[in-house]
Short mmCIF file of C-alpha atoms in Angstrom, two decimals:
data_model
loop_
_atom_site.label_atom_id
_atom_site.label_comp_id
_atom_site.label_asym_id
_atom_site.label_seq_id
_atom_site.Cartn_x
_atom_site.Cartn_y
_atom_site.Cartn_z
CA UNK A 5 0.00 0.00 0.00
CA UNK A 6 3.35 2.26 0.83
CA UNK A 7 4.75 1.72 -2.58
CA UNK A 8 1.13 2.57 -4.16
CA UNK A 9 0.56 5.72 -2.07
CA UNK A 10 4.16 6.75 -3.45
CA UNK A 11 3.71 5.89 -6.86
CA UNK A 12 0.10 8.15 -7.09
CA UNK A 13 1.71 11.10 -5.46
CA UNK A 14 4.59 10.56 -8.14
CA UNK A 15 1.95 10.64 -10.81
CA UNK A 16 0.49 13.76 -9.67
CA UNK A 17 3.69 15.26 -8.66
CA UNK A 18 4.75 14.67 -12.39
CA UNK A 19 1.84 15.92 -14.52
CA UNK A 20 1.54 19.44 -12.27
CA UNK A 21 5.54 20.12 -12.94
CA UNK A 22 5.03 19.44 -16.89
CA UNK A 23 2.01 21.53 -16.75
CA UNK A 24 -1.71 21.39 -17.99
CA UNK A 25 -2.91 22.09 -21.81
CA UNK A 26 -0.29 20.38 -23.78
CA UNK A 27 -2.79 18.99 -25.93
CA UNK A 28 -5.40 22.12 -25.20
CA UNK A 29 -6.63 22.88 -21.87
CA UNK A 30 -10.11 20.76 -21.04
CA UNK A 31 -13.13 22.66 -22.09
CA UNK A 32 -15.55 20.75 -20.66
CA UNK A 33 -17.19 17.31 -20.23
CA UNK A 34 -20.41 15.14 -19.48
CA UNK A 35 -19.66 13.96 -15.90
CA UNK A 36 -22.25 11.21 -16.36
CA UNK A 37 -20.73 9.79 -19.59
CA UNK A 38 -17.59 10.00 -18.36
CA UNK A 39 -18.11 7.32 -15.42
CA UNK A 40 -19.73 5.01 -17.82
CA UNK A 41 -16.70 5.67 -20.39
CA UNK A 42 -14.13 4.93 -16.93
CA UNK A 43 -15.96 1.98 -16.32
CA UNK A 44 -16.31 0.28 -20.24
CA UNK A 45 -14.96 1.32 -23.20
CA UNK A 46 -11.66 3.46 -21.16
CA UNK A 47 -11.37 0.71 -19.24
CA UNK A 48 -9.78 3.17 -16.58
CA UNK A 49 -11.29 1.21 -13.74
CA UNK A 50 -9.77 -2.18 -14.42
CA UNK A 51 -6.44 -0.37 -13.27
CA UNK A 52 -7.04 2.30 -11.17
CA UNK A 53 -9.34 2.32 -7.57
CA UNK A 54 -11.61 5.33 -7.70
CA UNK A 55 -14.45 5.16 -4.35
CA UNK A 56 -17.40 6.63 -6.37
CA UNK A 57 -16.90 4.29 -9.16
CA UNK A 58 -16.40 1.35 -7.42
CA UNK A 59 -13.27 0.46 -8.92
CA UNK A 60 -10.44 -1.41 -7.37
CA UNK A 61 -7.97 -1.81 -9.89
CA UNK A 62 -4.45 -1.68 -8.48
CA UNK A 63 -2.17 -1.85 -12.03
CA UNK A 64 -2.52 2.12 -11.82
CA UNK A 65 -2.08 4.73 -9.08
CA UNK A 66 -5.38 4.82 -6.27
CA UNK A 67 -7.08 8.38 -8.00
CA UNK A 68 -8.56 9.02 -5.24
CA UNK A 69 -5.01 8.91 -2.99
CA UNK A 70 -3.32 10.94 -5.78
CA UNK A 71 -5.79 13.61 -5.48
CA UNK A 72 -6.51 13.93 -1.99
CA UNK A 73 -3.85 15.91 -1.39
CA UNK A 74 -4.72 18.18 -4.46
CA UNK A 75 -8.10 18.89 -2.71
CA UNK A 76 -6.40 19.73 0.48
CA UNK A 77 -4.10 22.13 -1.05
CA UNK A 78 -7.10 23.46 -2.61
CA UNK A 79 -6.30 23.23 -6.29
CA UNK A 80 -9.30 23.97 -8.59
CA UNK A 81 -11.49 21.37 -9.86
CA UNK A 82 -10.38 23.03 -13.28
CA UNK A 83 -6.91 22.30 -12.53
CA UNK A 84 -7.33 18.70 -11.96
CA UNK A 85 -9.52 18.47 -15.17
CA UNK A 86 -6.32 19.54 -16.53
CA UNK A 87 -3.58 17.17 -15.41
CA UNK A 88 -6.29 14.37 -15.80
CA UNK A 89 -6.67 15.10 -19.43
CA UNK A 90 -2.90 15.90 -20.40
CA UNK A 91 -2.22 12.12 -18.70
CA UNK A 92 -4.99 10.29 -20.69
CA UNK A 93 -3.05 12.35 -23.51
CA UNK A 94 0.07 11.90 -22.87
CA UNK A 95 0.77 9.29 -20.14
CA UNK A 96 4.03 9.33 -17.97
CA UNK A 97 6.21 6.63 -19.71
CA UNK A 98 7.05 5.24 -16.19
CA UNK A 99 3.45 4.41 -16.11
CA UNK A 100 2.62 1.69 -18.77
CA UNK A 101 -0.73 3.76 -19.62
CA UNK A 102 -1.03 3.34 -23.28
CA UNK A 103 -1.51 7.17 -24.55
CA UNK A 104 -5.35 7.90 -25.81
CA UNK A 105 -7.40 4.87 -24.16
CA UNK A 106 -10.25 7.37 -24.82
CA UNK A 107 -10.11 10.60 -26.85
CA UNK A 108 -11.67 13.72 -28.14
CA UNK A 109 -15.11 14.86 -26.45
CA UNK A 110 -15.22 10.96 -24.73
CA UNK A 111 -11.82 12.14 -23.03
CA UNK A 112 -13.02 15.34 -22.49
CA UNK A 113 -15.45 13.54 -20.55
CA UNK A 114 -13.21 10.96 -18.39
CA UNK A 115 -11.59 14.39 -16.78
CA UNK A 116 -14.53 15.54 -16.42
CA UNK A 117 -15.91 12.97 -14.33
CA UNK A 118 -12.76 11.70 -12.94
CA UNK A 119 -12.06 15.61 -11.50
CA UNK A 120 -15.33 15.97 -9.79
CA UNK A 121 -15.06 13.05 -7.70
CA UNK A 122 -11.25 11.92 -7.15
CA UNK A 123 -10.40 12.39 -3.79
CA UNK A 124 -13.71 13.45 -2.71
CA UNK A 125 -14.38 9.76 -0.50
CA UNK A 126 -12.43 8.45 1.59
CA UNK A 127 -9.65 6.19 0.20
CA UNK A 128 -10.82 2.38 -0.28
CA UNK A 129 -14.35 3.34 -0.87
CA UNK A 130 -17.18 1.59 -0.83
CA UNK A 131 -17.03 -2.18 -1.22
CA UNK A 132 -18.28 -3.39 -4.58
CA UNK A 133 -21.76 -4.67 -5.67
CA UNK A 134 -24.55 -4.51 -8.32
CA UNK A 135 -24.87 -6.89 -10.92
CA UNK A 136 -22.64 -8.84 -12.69
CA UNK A 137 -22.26 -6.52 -15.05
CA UNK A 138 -21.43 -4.10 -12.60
CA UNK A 139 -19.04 -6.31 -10.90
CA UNK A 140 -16.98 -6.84 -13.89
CA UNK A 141 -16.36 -3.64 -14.14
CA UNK A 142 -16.20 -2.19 -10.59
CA UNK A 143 -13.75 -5.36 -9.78
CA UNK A 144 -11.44 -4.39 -12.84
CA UNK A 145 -12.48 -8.18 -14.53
CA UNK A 146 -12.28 -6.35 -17.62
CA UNK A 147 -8.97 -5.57 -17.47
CA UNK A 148 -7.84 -9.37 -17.79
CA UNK A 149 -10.96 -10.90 -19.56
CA UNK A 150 -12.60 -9.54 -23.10
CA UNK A 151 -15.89 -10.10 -24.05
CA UNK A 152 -15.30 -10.44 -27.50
CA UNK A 153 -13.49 -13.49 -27.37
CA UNK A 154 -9.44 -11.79 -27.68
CA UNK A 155 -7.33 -13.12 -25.71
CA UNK A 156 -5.56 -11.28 -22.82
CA UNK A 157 -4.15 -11.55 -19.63
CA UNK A 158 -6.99 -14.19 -18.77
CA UNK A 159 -9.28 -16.18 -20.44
CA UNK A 160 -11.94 -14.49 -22.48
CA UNK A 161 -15.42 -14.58 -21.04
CA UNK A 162 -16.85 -15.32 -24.50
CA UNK A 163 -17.91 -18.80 -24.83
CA UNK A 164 -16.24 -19.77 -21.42
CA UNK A 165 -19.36 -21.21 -19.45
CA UNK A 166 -19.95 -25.08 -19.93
CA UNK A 167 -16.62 -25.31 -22.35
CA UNK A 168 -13.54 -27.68 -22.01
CA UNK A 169 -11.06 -26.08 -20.01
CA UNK A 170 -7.14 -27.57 -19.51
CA UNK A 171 -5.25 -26.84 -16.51
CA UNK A 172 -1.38 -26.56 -15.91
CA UNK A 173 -1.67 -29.81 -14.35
CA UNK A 174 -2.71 -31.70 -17.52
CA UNK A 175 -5.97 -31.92 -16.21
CA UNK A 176 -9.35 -30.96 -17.88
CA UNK A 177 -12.73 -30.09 -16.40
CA UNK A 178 -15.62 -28.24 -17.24
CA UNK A 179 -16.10 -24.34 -16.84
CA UNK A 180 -19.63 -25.02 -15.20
CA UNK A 181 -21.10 -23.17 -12.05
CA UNK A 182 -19.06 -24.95 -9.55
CA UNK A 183 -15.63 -24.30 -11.20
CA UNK A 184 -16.52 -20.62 -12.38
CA UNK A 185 -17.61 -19.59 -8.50
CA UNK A 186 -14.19 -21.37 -7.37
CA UNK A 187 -12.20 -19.52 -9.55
CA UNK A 188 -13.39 -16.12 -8.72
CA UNK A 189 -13.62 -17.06 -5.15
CA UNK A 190 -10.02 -18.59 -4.61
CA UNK A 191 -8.48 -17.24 -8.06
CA UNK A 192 -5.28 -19.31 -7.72
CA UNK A 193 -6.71 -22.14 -7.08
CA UNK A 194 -7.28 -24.12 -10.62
CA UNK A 195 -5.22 -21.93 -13.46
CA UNK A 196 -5.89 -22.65 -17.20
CA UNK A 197 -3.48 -23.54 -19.22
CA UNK A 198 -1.68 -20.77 -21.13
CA UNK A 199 -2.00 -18.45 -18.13
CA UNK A 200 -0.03 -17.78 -15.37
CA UNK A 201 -0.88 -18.02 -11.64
CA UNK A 202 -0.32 -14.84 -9.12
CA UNK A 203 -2.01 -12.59 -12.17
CA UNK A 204 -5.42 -12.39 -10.78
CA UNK A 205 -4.65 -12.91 -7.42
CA UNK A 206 -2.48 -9.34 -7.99
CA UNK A 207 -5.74 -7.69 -8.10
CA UNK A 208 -9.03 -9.60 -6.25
CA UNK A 209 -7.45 -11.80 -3.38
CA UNK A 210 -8.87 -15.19 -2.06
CA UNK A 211 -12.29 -14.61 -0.56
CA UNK A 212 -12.23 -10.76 -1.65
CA UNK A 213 -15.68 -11.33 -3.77
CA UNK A 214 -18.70 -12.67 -1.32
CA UNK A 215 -20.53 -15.41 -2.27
CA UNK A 216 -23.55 -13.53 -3.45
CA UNK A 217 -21.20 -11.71 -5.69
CA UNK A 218 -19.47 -14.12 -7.57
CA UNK A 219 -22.64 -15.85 -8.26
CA UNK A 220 -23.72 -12.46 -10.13
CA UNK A 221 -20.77 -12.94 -11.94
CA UNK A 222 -21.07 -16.28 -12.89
CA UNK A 223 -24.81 -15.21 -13.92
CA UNK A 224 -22.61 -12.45 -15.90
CA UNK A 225 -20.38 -15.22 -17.44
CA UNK A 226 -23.01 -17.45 -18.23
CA UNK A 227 -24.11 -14.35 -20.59
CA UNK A 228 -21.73 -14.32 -22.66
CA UNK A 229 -22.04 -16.42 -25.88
#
């Protein structure tokens, strides 16, 4: 948690020395659009913990721990529109943050969204829920697993539920209910084939994701054909 306090306060540290409006200072934004942008086609939350969207990635810096601070000190909302634009932009290139994940008026829209609320709850926020679909993308699933069928950094949800699955120990089982709730449950537990173990675990830990919630997710799974 030390190292990830440190590396957000780098990350903000960084972008206010560069300075804002290296692309064009923000002009504005849809708050509203921009969470649902964060949380799907940005894919912002699968690496970065932000309270009021209920996202716990931890690949990127805690936003709401890299802008506490910046609230304190009493910085204007504009400000942080800003430095959150010029790093969707133009990322740090200590960072790994592809440049551009979203652009134009939809990136316009991230800051927008991402500056009214950063740093306004307190750090960890609330614990995740919803539905499945909000799970996957409040628990940063999409991060690791497409629903399109391309492959990633974990299997792809396409197609998964009911098919043949082969694990690193040669063995191979069916992705049914009972495996699919094990797996999100106690992640290291059974790895596919292909994959590597400590991956998943890096971001939801064993027994993280209730009961009730991982059977929304399997629900979620299930979905996708």
């Amino acid at each position: 948690m030390r190292a990830l306090v440190g590396a957000a306060l780098v990350f903000v540290a960084a972008v206010l020395t560069a300075g804002c409006g290296t692309g064009g200072p923000a002009s504005g934004g849809n708050v509203s659009s921009g969470k649902k942008l964060f949380l799907t086609e940005g894919k912002c939350g699968g690496c970065h913990t932000l309270a009021d969207a209920g996202s716990r990635g931890q690949v990127g810096p805690n936003l709401d721990e890299a802008f506490a601070a910046t609230r304190a000190d009493e910085i204007k909302e504009s400000t942080i529109r800003n430095v959150v634009l010029d790093q969707i932009r133009y990322p740090t290139s200590e960072s790994g943050m592809p440049a551009d994940l979203v652009r134009g008026q939809d990136a316009e829209d991230v800051a927008a969204y991402v500056s009214s609320v950063a740093g306004t709850q307190p750090v960890g926020g609330p614990a995740p829920g919803g539905s499945g679909k909000d799970l996957y993308a409040s628990l940063g699933c999409q991060g690791c697993h497409t629903l399109d069928g391309t492959k990633a950094s974990g299997p792809s949800f396409k197609g998964l539920f009911d098919s043949k699955v082969t694990l690193t120990n040669g063995q191979t089982v069916t992705a049914d209910e009972a495996y699919l709730l094990e797996a999100i449950i106690d992640p290291d537990k059974q790895i596919v084939q292909g994959y590597a173990p400590g991956v998943m675990t890096s971001v939801i830990t064993k027994g993280q994701v209730s009961q009730a919630d991982a059977k929304k997710l399997v629900q979620f799974i299930k979905a996708q054909k």
